[in-house]
Amino acid sequence: MNTKIDVLIPEEDIRKRISEMAAELSEKYKGEEVLLVGILTGSVFFLAELAQKMTIPVEIDFMAASSYGSGTESSGRVLITKDLARSIEGDHVIIVEDIVDTGQTLHLLTEMLIERNPASLELAVLLNKPSRRKVCLDADYVGFDIPDAFVVGWGLDYDQKYRDLPYIGVIKE
Ligand code: 5GP
């Protein structure tokens, strides 16, 4: 198979936009510490770049989840396959994710983390596909709105490959 990948968002645009997001977050949480919660595995590149560009103290933890829909939007469930290492009670928490598609996974994860009584909970995503949304979910910080195409790079995979691409691309076969 000869796989060709078209560049949708070039590396320099991504790094510039993440710097802007980091500046916005650093200003909003000035004087506070925040806990960045990355959702494995796709968030790792975005989270690393965001954390390094932020100018306030951050802690980092990760969760992994699989979501199970049963055909109706409201009955989806999420299975936590790796949980946080500690309590988030009283913490300023920012969930960091690669992409919001239907929104189901992040909707359920957000509800789950709210029950753990953080001081605040916000959501930062690198990519957003608004046209695909099935549940009501608005990220607080969005890098780029993209069309309904299957993208890879910056943590996003196709069959576990291409996560390391430094740009966002669309696979053409
Ligand atoms: P949601 O619950 O929002 O439908 O699921 C989001 C998850 O679906 C993302 O974390 C990601 O793993 C996967 N996903 C959604 N759209 C894409 C895409 O365009 N490319 C890749 N590689 N994964 C995607």
Tab-separated table of C-alpha atoms and ligand atoms in Angstrom:
chain	number	residue	atom	x	y	z
A	1	MET	CA	0.000	0.000	0.000
A	2	ASN	CA	1.308	3.402	-0.949
A	3	THR	CA	0.151	5.809	1.703
A	4	LYS	CA	0.170	9.502	0.940
A	5	ILE	CA	-0.550	12.063	3.605
A	6	ASP	CA	-1.698	15.558	2.707
A	7	VAL	CA	-0.767	18.317	5.130
A	8	LEU	CA	-3.869	19.902	6.638
A	9	ILE	CA	-2.155	22.053	9.294
A	10	PRO	CA	1.598	22.688	9.034
A	11	GLU	CA	3.938	22.351	12.022
A	12	GLU	CA	4.651	26.052	12.469
A	13	ASP	CA	0.938	26.921	12.581
A	14	ILE	CA	0.389	24.271	15.253
A	15	ARG	CA	3.290	25.412	17.430
A	16	LYS	CA	2.193	29.050	17.095
A	17	ARG	CA	-1.392	28.235	18.059
A	18	ILE	CA	-0.313	26.117	21.044
A	19	SER	CA	1.872	29.017	22.234
A	20	GLU	CA	-1.202	31.265	22.085
A	21	MET	CA	-3.239	28.730	24.060
A	22	ALA	CA	-0.443	28.410	26.638
A	23	ALA	CA	-0.322	32.189	27.025
A	24	GLU	CA	-4.096	32.362	27.481
A	25	LEU	CA	-4.047	29.591	30.095
A	26	SER	CA	-1.062	31.103	31.923
A	27	GLU	CA	-2.861	34.445	32.145
A	28	LYS	CA	-6.128	32.924	33.310
A	29	TYR	CA	-4.490	30.807	36.034
A	30	LYS	CA	-1.862	33.378	37.087
A	31	GLY	CA	-0.882	32.829	40.723
A	32	GLU	CA	-2.349	29.309	40.758
A	33	GLU	CA	-1.046	25.841	40.103
A	34	VAL	CA	-2.849	23.692	37.577
A	35	LEU	CA	-3.026	19.982	36.979
A	36	LEU	CA	-2.939	19.028	33.295
A	37	VAL	CA	-4.759	15.725	32.791
A	38	GLY	CA	-3.788	14.165	29.477
A	39	ILE	CA	-5.966	11.490	27.917
A	40	LEU	CA	-3.730	8.707	26.618
A	41	THR	CA	-2.352	8.206	24.117
A	42	GLY	CA	-3.246	10.904	21.649
A	43	SER	CA	-2.764	13.881	23.972
A	44	VAL	CA	0.928	13.396	24.713
A	45	PHE	CA	2.473	15.630	22.034
A	46	PHE	CA	-0.040	18.457	22.522
A	47	LEU	CA	0.239	18.235	26.307
A	48	ALA	CA	4.053	18.303	26.232
A	49	GLU	CA	4.168	21.361	23.971
A	50	LEU	CA	1.437	23.155	25.950
A	51	ALA	CA	3.083	22.463	29.315
A	52	GLN	CA	6.498	23.644	28.133
A	53	LYS	CA	5.056	26.890	26.796
A	54	MET	CA	3.014	27.680	29.928
A	55	THR	CA	4.635	30.114	32.341
A	56	ILE	CA	2.894	28.987	35.543
A	57	PRO	CA	3.615	25.846	37.608
A	58	VAL	CA	1.903	22.768	36.226
A	59	GLU	CA	1.566	19.199	37.360
A	60	ILE	CA	0.886	16.442	34.845
A	61	ASP	CA	-1.106	13.238	35.126
A	62	PHE	CA	-2.739	10.893	32.644
A	63	MET	CA	-5.913	8.875	32.232
A	64	ALA	CA	-6.877	6.309	29.630
A	65	ALA	CA	-10.472	5.504	28.744
A	66	SER	CA	-12.533	3.480	26.323
A	67	SER	CA	-16.038	4.597	25.566
A	68	TYR	CA	-18.932	2.300	24.861
A	69	GLY	CA	-22.015	3.641	23.134
A	70	SER	CA	-25.122	1.498	23.038
A	71	GLY	CA	-26.742	3.216	20.120
A	72	THR	CA	-28.257	6.121	21.976
A	73	GLU	CA	-26.290	9.204	22.889
A	74	SER	CA	-27.224	9.306	26.545
A	75	SER	CA	-26.475	5.689	27.358
A	76	GLY	CA	-22.810	5.703	26.380
A	77	ARG	CA	-20.456	4.573	29.115
A	78	VAL	CA	-16.792	5.093	29.648
A	79	LEU	CA	-14.395	2.501	31.001
A	80	ILE	CA	-11.344	3.909	32.752
A	81	THR	CA	-8.395	1.719	31.822
A	82	LYS	CA	-5.878	3.922	33.635
A	83	ASP	CA	-6.903	6.320	36.376
A	84	LEU	CA	-5.176	9.365	37.861
A	85	ALA	CA	-2.433	8.763	40.410
A	86	ARG	CA	-4.041	11.000	43.042
A	87	SER	CA	-7.088	12.894	44.208
A	88	ILE	CA	-7.990	16.100	42.334
A	89	GLU	CA	-10.147	17.542	45.113
A	90	GLY	CA	-9.584	21.296	45.333
A	91	ASP	CA	-7.296	21.383	42.281
A	92	HIS	CA	-7.546	23.480	39.152
A	93	VAL	CA	-7.776	20.763	36.522
A	94	ILE	CA	-7.465	21.106	32.760
A	95	ILE	CA	-8.273	18.052	30.680
A	96	VAL	CA	-5.970	17.975	27.655
A	97	GLU	CA	-7.050	15.975	24.604
A	98	ASP	CA	-6.007	15.669	20.975
A	99	ILE	CA	-9.422	15.923	19.300
A	100	VAL	CA	-13.141	16.178	20.001
A	101	ASP	CA	-15.164	14.214	17.511
A	102	THR	CA	-18.612	13.059	18.665
A	103	GLY	CA	-17.766	14.448	22.115
A	104	GLN	CA	-18.979	11.351	23.893
A	105	THR	CA	-15.706	10.340	25.562
A	106	LEU	CA	-14.921	13.782	26.889
A	107	HIS	CA	-18.493	14.399	27.971
A	108	LEU	CA	-18.436	11.292	30.131
A	109	LEU	CA	-14.921	11.900	31.443
A	110	THR	CA	-15.790	15.462	32.377
A	111	GLU	CA	-18.840	14.314	34.320
A	112	MET	CA	-16.721	11.716	36.090
A	113	LEU	CA	-14.026	14.186	37.112
A	114	ILE	CA	-16.521	16.804	38.293
A	115	GLU	CA	-17.753	14.288	40.858
A	116	ARG	CA	-14.247	14.294	42.369
A	117	ASN	CA	-14.719	17.941	43.421
A	118	PRO	CA	-11.909	19.825	41.681
A	119	ALA	CA	-11.737	23.590	42.374
A	120	SER	CA	-12.275	24.057	38.638
A	121	LEU	CA	-12.379	21.900	35.531
A	122	GLU	CA	-11.722	23.079	31.981
A	123	LEU	CA	-11.086	21.358	28.692
A	124	ALA	CA	-8.316	22.109	26.180
A	125	VAL	CA	-8.259	20.336	22.800
A	126	LEU	CA	-5.923	20.729	19.862
A	127	LEU	CA	-8.552	19.870	17.221
A	128	ASN	CA	-12.314	20.101	17.065
A	129	LYS	CA	-14.692	18.580	14.527
A	130	PRO	CA	-17.889	20.523	15.238
A	131	SER	CA	-19.843	18.847	12.432
A	132	ARG	CA	-19.478	15.420	14.083
A	133	ARG	CA	-20.807	16.283	17.536
A	134	LYS	CA	-23.413	13.896	19.020
A	135	VAL	CA	-23.491	15.191	22.587
A	136	CYS	CA	-23.398	18.730	23.892
A	137	LEU	CA	-19.757	19.473	24.608
A	138	ASP	CA	-17.891	22.758	24.235
A	139	ALA	CA	-14.154	22.775	24.865
A	140	ASP	CA	-12.935	25.894	26.701
A	141	TYR	CA	-9.767	26.096	24.572
A	142	VAL	CA	-9.663	24.885	20.960
A	143	GLY	CA	-6.582	24.917	18.751
A	144	PHE	CA	-8.264	24.484	15.379
A	145	ASP	CA	-11.734	23.682	14.082
A	146	ILE	CA	-11.324	21.155	11.267
A	147	PRO	CA	-13.677	19.597	8.694
A	148	ASP	CA	-14.927	16.024	8.959
A	149	ALA	CA	-11.794	14.224	7.758
A	150	PHE	CA	-9.758	11.489	9.431
A	151	VAL	CA	-6.547	13.159	10.577
A	152	VAL	CA	-3.202	11.905	11.880
A	153	GLY	CA	-0.146	13.440	13.511
A	154	TRP	CA	0.513	15.245	16.794
A	155	GLY	CA	-0.525	12.140	18.718
A	156	LEU	CA	-3.353	11.062	16.418
A	157	ASP	CA	-2.877	7.623	14.892
A	158	TYR	CA	-4.032	5.402	12.099
A	159	ASP	CA	-3.619	1.811	13.321
A	160	GLN	CA	-1.125	3.078	15.938
A	161	LYS	CA	1.028	4.741	13.283
A	162	TYR	CA	1.739	8.388	12.408
A	163	ARG	CA	1.375	9.722	15.979
A	164	ASP	CA	4.849	11.240	15.677
A	165	LEU	CA	4.174	13.350	12.569
A	166	PRO	CA	4.938	16.997	13.404
A	167	TYR	CA	2.004	18.239	11.288
A	168	ILE	CA	-1.701	17.348	11.070
A	169	GLY	CA	-2.330	15.347	7.943
A	170	VAL	CA	-5.113	13.581	6.077
A	171	ILE	CA	-4.431	10.100	4.739
A	172	LYS	CA	-4.935	9.563	1.024
A	173	GLU	CA	-4.705	5.938	-0.115
B	1	5GP	P1	-15.264	11.052	20.596
B	1	5GP	O1	-15.758	10.435	21.870
B	1	5GP	O2	-15.143	12.557	20.653
B	1	5GP	O3	-16.075	10.602	19.411
B	1	5GP	O4	-13.856	10.384	20.371
B	1	5GP	C1	-12.692	11.078	20.327
B	1	5GP	C2	-11.587	10.095	19.998
B	1	5GP	O5	-11.786	9.517	18.695
B	1	5GP	C3	-10.271	10.834	19.938
B	1	5GP	O6	-9.632	10.876	21.189
B	1	5GP	C4	-9.501	10.018	18.917
B	1	5GP	O7	-8.842	8.952	19.561
B	1	5GP	C5	-10.563	9.448	17.998
B	1	5GP	N1	-10.680	10.251	16.764
B	1	5GP	C6	-11.694	11.046	16.396
B	1	5GP	N2	-11.465	11.644	15.215
B	1	5GP	C7	-10.237	11.221	14.820
B	1	5GP	C8	-9.419	11.503	13.672
B	1	5GP	O8	-9.743	12.262	12.760
B	1	5GP	N3	-8.211	10.880	13.648
B	1	5GP	C9	-7.785	10.034	14.610
B	1	5GP	N4	-6.573	9.496	14.472
B	1	5GP	N5	-8.527	9.747	15.702
B	1	5GP	C10	-9.737	10.341	15.811
